[in-house]
mmCIF file of C-alpha atoms in Angstrom:
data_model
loop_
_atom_site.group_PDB
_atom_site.id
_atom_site.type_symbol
_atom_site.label_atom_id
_atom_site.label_comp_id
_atom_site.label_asym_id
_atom_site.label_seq_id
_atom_site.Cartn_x
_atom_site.Cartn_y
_atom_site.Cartn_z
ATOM 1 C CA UNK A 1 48.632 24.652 47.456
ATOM 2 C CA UNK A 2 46.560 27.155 48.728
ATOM 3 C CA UNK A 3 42.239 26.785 49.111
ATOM 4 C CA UNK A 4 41.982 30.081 46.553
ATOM 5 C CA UNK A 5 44.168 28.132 44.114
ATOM 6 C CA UNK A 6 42.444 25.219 44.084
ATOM 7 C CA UNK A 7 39.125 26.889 43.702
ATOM 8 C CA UNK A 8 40.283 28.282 40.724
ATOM 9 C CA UNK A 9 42.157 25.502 39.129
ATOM 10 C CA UNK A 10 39.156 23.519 39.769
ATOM 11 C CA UNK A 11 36.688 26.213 37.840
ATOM 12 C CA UNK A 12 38.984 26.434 35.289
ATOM 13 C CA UNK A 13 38.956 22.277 34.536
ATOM 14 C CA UNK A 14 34.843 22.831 34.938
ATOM 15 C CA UNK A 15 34.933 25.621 32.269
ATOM 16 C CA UNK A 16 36.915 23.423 29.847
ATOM 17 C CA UNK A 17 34.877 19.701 30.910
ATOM 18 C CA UNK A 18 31.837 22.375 29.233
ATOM 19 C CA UNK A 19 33.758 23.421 26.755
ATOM 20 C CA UNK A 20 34.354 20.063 25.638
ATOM 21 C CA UNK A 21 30.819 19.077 26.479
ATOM 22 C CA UNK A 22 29.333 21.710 23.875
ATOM 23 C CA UNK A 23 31.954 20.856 21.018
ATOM 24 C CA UNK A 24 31.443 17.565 21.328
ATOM 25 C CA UNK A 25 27.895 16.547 21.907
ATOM 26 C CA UNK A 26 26.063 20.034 20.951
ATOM 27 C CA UNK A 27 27.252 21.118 17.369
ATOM 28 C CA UNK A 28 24.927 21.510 15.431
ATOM 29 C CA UNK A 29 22.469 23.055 17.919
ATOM 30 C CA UNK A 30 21.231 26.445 18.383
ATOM 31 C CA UNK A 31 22.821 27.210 21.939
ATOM 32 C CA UNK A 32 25.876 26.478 20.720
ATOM 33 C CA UNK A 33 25.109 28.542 17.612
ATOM 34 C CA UNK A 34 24.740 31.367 19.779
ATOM 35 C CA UNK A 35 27.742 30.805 22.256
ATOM 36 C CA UNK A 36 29.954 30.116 19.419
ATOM 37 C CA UNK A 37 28.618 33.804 17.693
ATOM 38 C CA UNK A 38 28.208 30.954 14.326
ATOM 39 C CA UNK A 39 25.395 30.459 11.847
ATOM 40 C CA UNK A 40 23.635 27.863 12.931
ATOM 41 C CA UNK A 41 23.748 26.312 8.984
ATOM 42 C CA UNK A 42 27.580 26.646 9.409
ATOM 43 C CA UNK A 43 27.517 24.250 12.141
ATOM 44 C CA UNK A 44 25.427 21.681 10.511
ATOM 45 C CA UNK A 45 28.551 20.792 7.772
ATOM 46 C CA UNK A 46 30.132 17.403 8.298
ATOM 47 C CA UNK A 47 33.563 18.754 8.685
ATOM 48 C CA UNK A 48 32.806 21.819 10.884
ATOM 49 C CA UNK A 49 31.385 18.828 13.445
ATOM 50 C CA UNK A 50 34.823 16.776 13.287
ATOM 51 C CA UNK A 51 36.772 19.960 13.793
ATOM 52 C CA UNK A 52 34.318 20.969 16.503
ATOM 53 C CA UNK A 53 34.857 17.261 18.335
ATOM 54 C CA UNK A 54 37.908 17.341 17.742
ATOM 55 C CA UNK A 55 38.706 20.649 19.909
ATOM 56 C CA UNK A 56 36.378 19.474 22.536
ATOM 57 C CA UNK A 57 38.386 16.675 22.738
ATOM 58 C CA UNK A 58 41.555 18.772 23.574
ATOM 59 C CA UNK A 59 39.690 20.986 26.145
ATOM 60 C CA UNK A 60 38.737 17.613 27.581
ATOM 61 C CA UNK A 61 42.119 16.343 27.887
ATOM 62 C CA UNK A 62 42.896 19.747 29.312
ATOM 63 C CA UNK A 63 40.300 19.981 32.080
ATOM 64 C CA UNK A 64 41.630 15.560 33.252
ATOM 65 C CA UNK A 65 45.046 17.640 33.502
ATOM 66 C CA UNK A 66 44.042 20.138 35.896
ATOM 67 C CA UNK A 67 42.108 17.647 37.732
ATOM 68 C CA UNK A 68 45.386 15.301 37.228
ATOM 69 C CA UNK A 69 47.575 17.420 38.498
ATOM 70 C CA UNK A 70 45.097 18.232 42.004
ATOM 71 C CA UNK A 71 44.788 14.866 42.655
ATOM 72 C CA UNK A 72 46.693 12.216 41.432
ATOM 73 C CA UNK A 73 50.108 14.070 40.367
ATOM 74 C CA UNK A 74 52.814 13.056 42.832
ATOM 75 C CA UNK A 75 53.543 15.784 45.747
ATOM 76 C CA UNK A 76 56.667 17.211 43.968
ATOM 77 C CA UNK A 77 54.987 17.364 40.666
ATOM 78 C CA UNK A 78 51.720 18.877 41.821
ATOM 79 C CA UNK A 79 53.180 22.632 41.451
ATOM 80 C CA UNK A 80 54.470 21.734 38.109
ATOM 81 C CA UNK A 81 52.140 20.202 36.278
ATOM 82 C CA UNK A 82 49.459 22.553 37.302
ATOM 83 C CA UNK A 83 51.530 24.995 36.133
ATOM 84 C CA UNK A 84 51.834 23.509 32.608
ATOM 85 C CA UNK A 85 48.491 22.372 32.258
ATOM 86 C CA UNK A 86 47.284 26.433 33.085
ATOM 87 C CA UNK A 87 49.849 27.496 30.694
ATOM 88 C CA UNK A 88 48.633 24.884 27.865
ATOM 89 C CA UNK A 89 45.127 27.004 28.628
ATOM 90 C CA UNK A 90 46.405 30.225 28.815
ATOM 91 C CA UNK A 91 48.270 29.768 25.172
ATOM 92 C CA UNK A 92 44.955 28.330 23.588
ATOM 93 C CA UNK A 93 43.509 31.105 24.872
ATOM 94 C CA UNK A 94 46.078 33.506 23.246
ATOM 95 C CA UNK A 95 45.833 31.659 20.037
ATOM 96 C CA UNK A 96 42.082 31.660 19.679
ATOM 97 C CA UNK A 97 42.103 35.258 20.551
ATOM 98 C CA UNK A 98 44.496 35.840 18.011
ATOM 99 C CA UNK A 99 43.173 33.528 15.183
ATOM 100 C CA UNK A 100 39.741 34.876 15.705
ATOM 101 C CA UNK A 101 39.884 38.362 16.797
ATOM 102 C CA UNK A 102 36.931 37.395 19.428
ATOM 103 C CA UNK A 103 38.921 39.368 22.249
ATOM 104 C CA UNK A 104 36.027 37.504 24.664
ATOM 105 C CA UNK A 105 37.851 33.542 24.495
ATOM 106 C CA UNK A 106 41.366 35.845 26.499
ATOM 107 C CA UNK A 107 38.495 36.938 28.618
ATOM 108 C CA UNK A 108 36.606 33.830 29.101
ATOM 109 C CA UNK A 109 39.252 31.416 29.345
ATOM 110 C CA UNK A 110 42.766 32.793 29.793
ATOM 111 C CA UNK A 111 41.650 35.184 32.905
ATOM 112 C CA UNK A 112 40.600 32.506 34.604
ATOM 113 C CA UNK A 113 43.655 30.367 33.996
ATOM 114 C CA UNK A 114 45.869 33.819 34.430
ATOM 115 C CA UNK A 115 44.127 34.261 37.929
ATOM 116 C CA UNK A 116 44.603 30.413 38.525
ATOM 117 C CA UNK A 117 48.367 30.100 37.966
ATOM 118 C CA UNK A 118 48.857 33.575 39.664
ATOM 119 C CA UNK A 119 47.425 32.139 43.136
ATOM 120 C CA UNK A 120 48.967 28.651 42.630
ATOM 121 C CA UNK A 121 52.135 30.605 42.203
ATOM 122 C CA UNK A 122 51.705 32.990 45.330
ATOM 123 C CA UNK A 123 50.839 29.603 47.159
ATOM 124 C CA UNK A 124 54.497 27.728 46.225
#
């Protein structure tokens, strides 16, 4: 695996460790309020919180994949589960596009990821 694809494997695990870190430990608050484009009031509901931990628990387990996959993923897996764990990005990424219409998550996340599996593929 090349330098350039590690780089941006490892960005793309640090984007999602935030992620999770703003889903999980600031809803209700008003910087997430504003990164999230939501009413601040919105945020403050009971169930919006559990929904809101719940996905930053899944962009959690998502960013310990990349890292996974860098580090502790044996040498003849290492391609592979990269490769999964990008595409497991690149499909939330799709889908909360999609669900939303907020064209900036495919920008945001899935270019990143895109770029990432596109130089860990040119480096196989």
């Amino acid at each position: 695996m090349s330098t350039l694809s590690l780089i941006l494997v490892l960005l793309v695990a640090a984007e999602h460790f935030y992620i999770a870190y703003l889903e999980m430990t600031q809803i209700p608050g008003e910087k997430a309020a504003a990164l999230f484009k939501l009413p601040y009031e919105f945020l403050q509901q009971k169930n919006v919180q559990n929904m809101f931990s719940n996905q930053g628990l899944y962009n959690g387990f998502l960013a310990v994949g990349l890292l996974w996959a860098q580090f502790a993923a044996p040498d003849n897996a290492r391609f592979s589960a990269t490769m999964l764990f990008l595409g497991f990005v690149l499909i939330a990424a799709a889908w909360g596009t999609f669900s939303t219409g907020n064209k900036g998550i495919v920008l945001k996340q899935g270019l990143p990821a895109a770029l990432a599996a596109l130089a860990t593929w040119a480096a196989a």
